[in-house]
């Protein structure tokens, strides 16, 4: 038996498995794997026979959730068990229970994990096979491009369940990550990037049985969970816009009797009423303070009290406003309607603003 097989535990999170899980466990055992930990994440009573077979015939360790908590919670239950009761091992490999991962690839993942204790190992599908369901091919491609653009994360398979990591990486970086369901696997990749953990990919066989009908991934709900950080950023930005409009209206009611509507000032050659000037300045100041505070605390979770963060944030705001004003008049001029041009340009600037805030304004040295 290869030495690494005695130092690696194969973790299998399972919800309502079938004979495919038993077959995979048998193959792993026949190949020399002695440490297999299966998490029953709230399976129905009629499926418990498969867990019983794995326990009695192949000496698997079974952890059971009384109800379905999600894949992320199942993985963390397994990781917590390993950290508490298996200090003798070196690391773990996670694999799906539905037969998508070949035993050959699981063993390769275990070998690479043993040889690269400082890296997160990913067994990545190529998605070039036309037999792969279209939703899987498009979903993975879109997610990879989105994460590369928004987070600077460059991996070829963001949702692969075949992963390897050392016990040290579990303890230091992965056990405390948020996420109860499929978003936990995405957060694991982001944590690897934030903690400068190398990600080592290797190609695996792509297996889809009955067009992946057994998958518990919900394309709508689980996608929302995966993208919730960016969605939260978008929601806060929209809320800031509403606050800006509301303050602009209320300040008009307050200042109109005091300043009138006829007195003007000239700024950069443009004439503007004093009332509009102060309403714009104060409403934007109020909405930007809200936006800054919420992004700092809720989106990027930066606890620094350095004044440079505020300076960088408002420098970015000024640059973004100036760019928007300039580009609306000089970019995409083949589009007749200015409002349409502004919507397109401001959307691109919005995405760029997210990346700049994450990588420059709110970035911490040790995130």
mmCIF file with all atom_site columns, N, CA and C in Angstrom, residues 146 150 226-235 299 350-351 354-355:
data_model
loop_
_atom_site.group_PDB
_atom_site.id
_atom_site.type_symbol
_atom_site.label_atom_id
_atom_site.label_alt_id
_atom_site.label_comp_id
_atom_site.label_asym_id
_atom_site.label_entity_id
_atom_site.label_seq_id
_atom_site.pdbx_PDB_ins_code
_atom_site.Cartn_x
_atom_site.Cartn_y
_atom_site.Cartn_z
_atom_site.occupancy
_atom_site.B_iso_or_equiv
_atom_site.pdbx_formal_charge
_atom_site.auth_seq_id
_atom_site.auth_comp_id
_atom_site.auth_asym_id
_atom_site.auth_atom_id
_atom_site.pdbx_PDB_model_num
ATOM 1  N N  . UNK A 1 146 ? -16.667 35.314 -14.151 1.00 0.00 ? 146 UNK A N  1
ATOM 2  C CA . UNK A 1 146 ? -17.099 36.298 -13.168 1.00 0.00 ? 146 UNK A CA 1
ATOM 3  C C  . UNK A 1 146 ? -16.098 36.415 -12.031 1.00 0.00 ? 146 UNK A C  1
ATOM 4  N N  . UNK A 1 150 ? -14.124 39.773 -11.090 1.00 0.00 ? 150 UNK A N  1
ATOM 5  C CA . UNK A 1 150 ? -14.479 40.470 -9.852  1.00 0.00 ? 150 UNK A CA 1
ATOM 6  C C  . UNK A 1 150 ? -13.512 40.199 -8.711  1.00 0.00 ? 150 UNK A C  1
ATOM 7  N N  . UNK A 1 226 ? -23.813 31.719 -3.935  1.00 0.00 ? 226 UNK A N  1
ATOM 8  C CA . UNK A 1 226 ? -22.438 31.821 -4.402  1.00 0.00 ? 226 UNK A CA 1
ATOM 9  C C  . UNK A 1 226 ? -22.064 33.273 -4.696  1.00 0.00 ? 226 UNK A C  1
ATOM 10 N N  . UNK A 1 227 ? -22.991 34.016 -5.314  1.00 0.00 ? 227 UNK A N  1
ATOM 11 C CA . UNK A 1 227 ? -22.681 35.382 -5.724  1.00 0.00 ? 227 UNK A CA 1
ATOM 12 C C  . UNK A 1 227 ? -23.156 36.425 -4.707  1.00 0.00 ? 227 UNK A C  1
ATOM 13 N N  . UNK A 1 228 ? -23.493 36.002 -3.487  1.00 0.00 ? 228 UNK A N  1
ATOM 14 C CA . UNK A 1 228 ? -24.165 36.927 -2.569  1.00 0.00 ? 228 UNK A CA 1
ATOM 15 C C  . UNK A 1 228 ? -23.293 38.111 -2.174  1.00 0.00 ? 228 UNK A C  1
ATOM 16 N N  . UNK A 1 229 ? -21.960 37.969 -2.167  1.00 0.00 ? 229 UNK A N  1
ATOM 17 C CA . UNK A 1 229 ? -21.113 39.108 -1.822  1.00 0.00 ? 229 UNK A CA 1
ATOM 18 C C  . UNK A 1 229 ? -21.271 40.217 -2.849  1.00 0.00 ? 229 UNK A C  1
ATOM 19 N N  . UNK A 1 230 ? -21.215 39.845 -4.133  1.00 0.00 ? 230 UNK A N  1
ATOM 20 C CA . UNK A 1 230 ? -21.376 40.872 -5.162  1.00 0.00 ? 230 UNK A CA 1
ATOM 21 C C  . UNK A 1 230 ? -22.805 41.395 -5.186  1.00 0.00 ? 230 UNK A C  1
ATOM 22 N N  . UNK A 1 231 ? -23.786 40.522 -4.947  1.00 0.00 ? 231 UNK A N  1
ATOM 23 C CA . UNK A 1 231 ? -25.174 40.966 -4.898  1.00 0.00 ? 231 UNK A CA 1
ATOM 24 C C  . UNK A 1 231 ? -25.388 41.932 -3.735  1.00 0.00 ? 231 UNK A C  1
ATOM 25 N N  . UNK A 1 232 ? -24.724 41.676 -2.619  1.00 0.00 ? 232 UNK A N  1
ATOM 26 C CA . UNK A 1 232 ? -24.815 42.584 -1.473  1.00 0.00 ? 232 UNK A CA 1
ATOM 27 C C  . UNK A 1 232 ? -24.221 43.946 -1.834  1.00 0.00 ? 232 UNK A C  1
ATOM 28 N N  . UNK A 1 233 ? -23.102 43.935 -2.548  1.00 0.00 ? 233 UNK A N  1
ATOM 29 C CA . UNK A 1 233 ? -22.487 45.177 -3.012  1.00 0.00 ? 233 UNK A CA 1
ATOM 30 C C  . UNK A 1 233 ? -23.441 45.952 -3.910  1.00 0.00 ? 233 UNK A C  1
ATOM 31 N N  . UNK A 1 234 ? -24.127 45.230 -4.819  1.00 0.00 ? 234 UNK A N  1
ATOM 32 C CA . UNK A 1 234 ? -25.079 45.871 -5.727  1.00 0.00 ? 234 UNK A CA 1
ATOM 33 C C  . UNK A 1 234 ? -26.278 46.426 -4.968  1.00 0.00 ? 234 UNK A C  1
ATOM 34 N N  . UNK A 1 235 ? -26.767 45.680 -3.983  1.00 0.00 ? 235 UNK A N  1
ATOM 35 C CA . UNK A 1 235 ? -27.911 46.135 -3.196  1.00 0.00 ? 235 UNK A CA 1
ATOM 36 C C  . UNK A 1 235 ? -27.567 47.382 -2.398  1.00 0.00 ? 235 UNK A C  1
ATOM 37 N N  . UNK A 1 299 ? -19.609 44.175 3.189   1.00 0.00 ? 299 UNK A N  1
ATOM 38 C CA . UNK A 1 299 ? -19.146 43.531 1.956   1.00 0.00 ? 299 UNK A CA 1
ATOM 39 C C  . UNK A 1 299 ? -17.694 43.074 2.091   1.00 0.00 ? 299 UNK A C  1
ATOM 40 N N  . UNK A 1 350 ? -19.287 50.529 -12.455 1.00 0.00 ? 350 UNK A N  1
ATOM 41 C CA . UNK A 1 350 ? -19.756 49.906 -11.220 1.00 0.00 ? 350 UNK A CA 1
ATOM 42 C C  . UNK A 1 350 ? -18.967 48.624 -10.933 1.00 0.00 ? 350 UNK A C  1
ATOM 43 N N  . UNK A 1 351 ? -18.771 47.802 -11.971 1.00 0.00 ? 351 UNK A N  1
ATOM 44 C CA . UNK A 1 351 ? -17.996 46.568 -11.813 1.00 0.00 ? 351 UNK A CA 1
ATOM 45 C C  . UNK A 1 351 ? -16.538 46.896 -11.493 1.00 0.00 ? 351 UNK A C  1
ATOM 46 N N  . UNK A 1 354 ? -16.148 47.911 -7.909  1.00 0.00 ? 354 UNK A N  1
ATOM 47 C CA . UNK A 1 354 ? -16.137 46.770 -6.979  1.00 0.00 ? 354 UNK A CA 1
ATOM 48 C C  . UNK A 1 354 ? -14.730 46.176 -6.877  1.00 0.00 ? 354 UNK A C  1
ATOM 49 N N  . UNK A 1 355 ? -14.098 45.957 -8.023  1.00 0.00 ? 355 UNK A N  1
ATOM 50 C CA . UNK A 1 355 ? -12.764 45.364 -8.035  1.00 0.00 ? 355 UNK A CA 1
ATOM 51 C C  . UNK A 1 355 ? -11.760 46.283 -7.337  1.00 0.00 ? 355 UNK A C  1
#
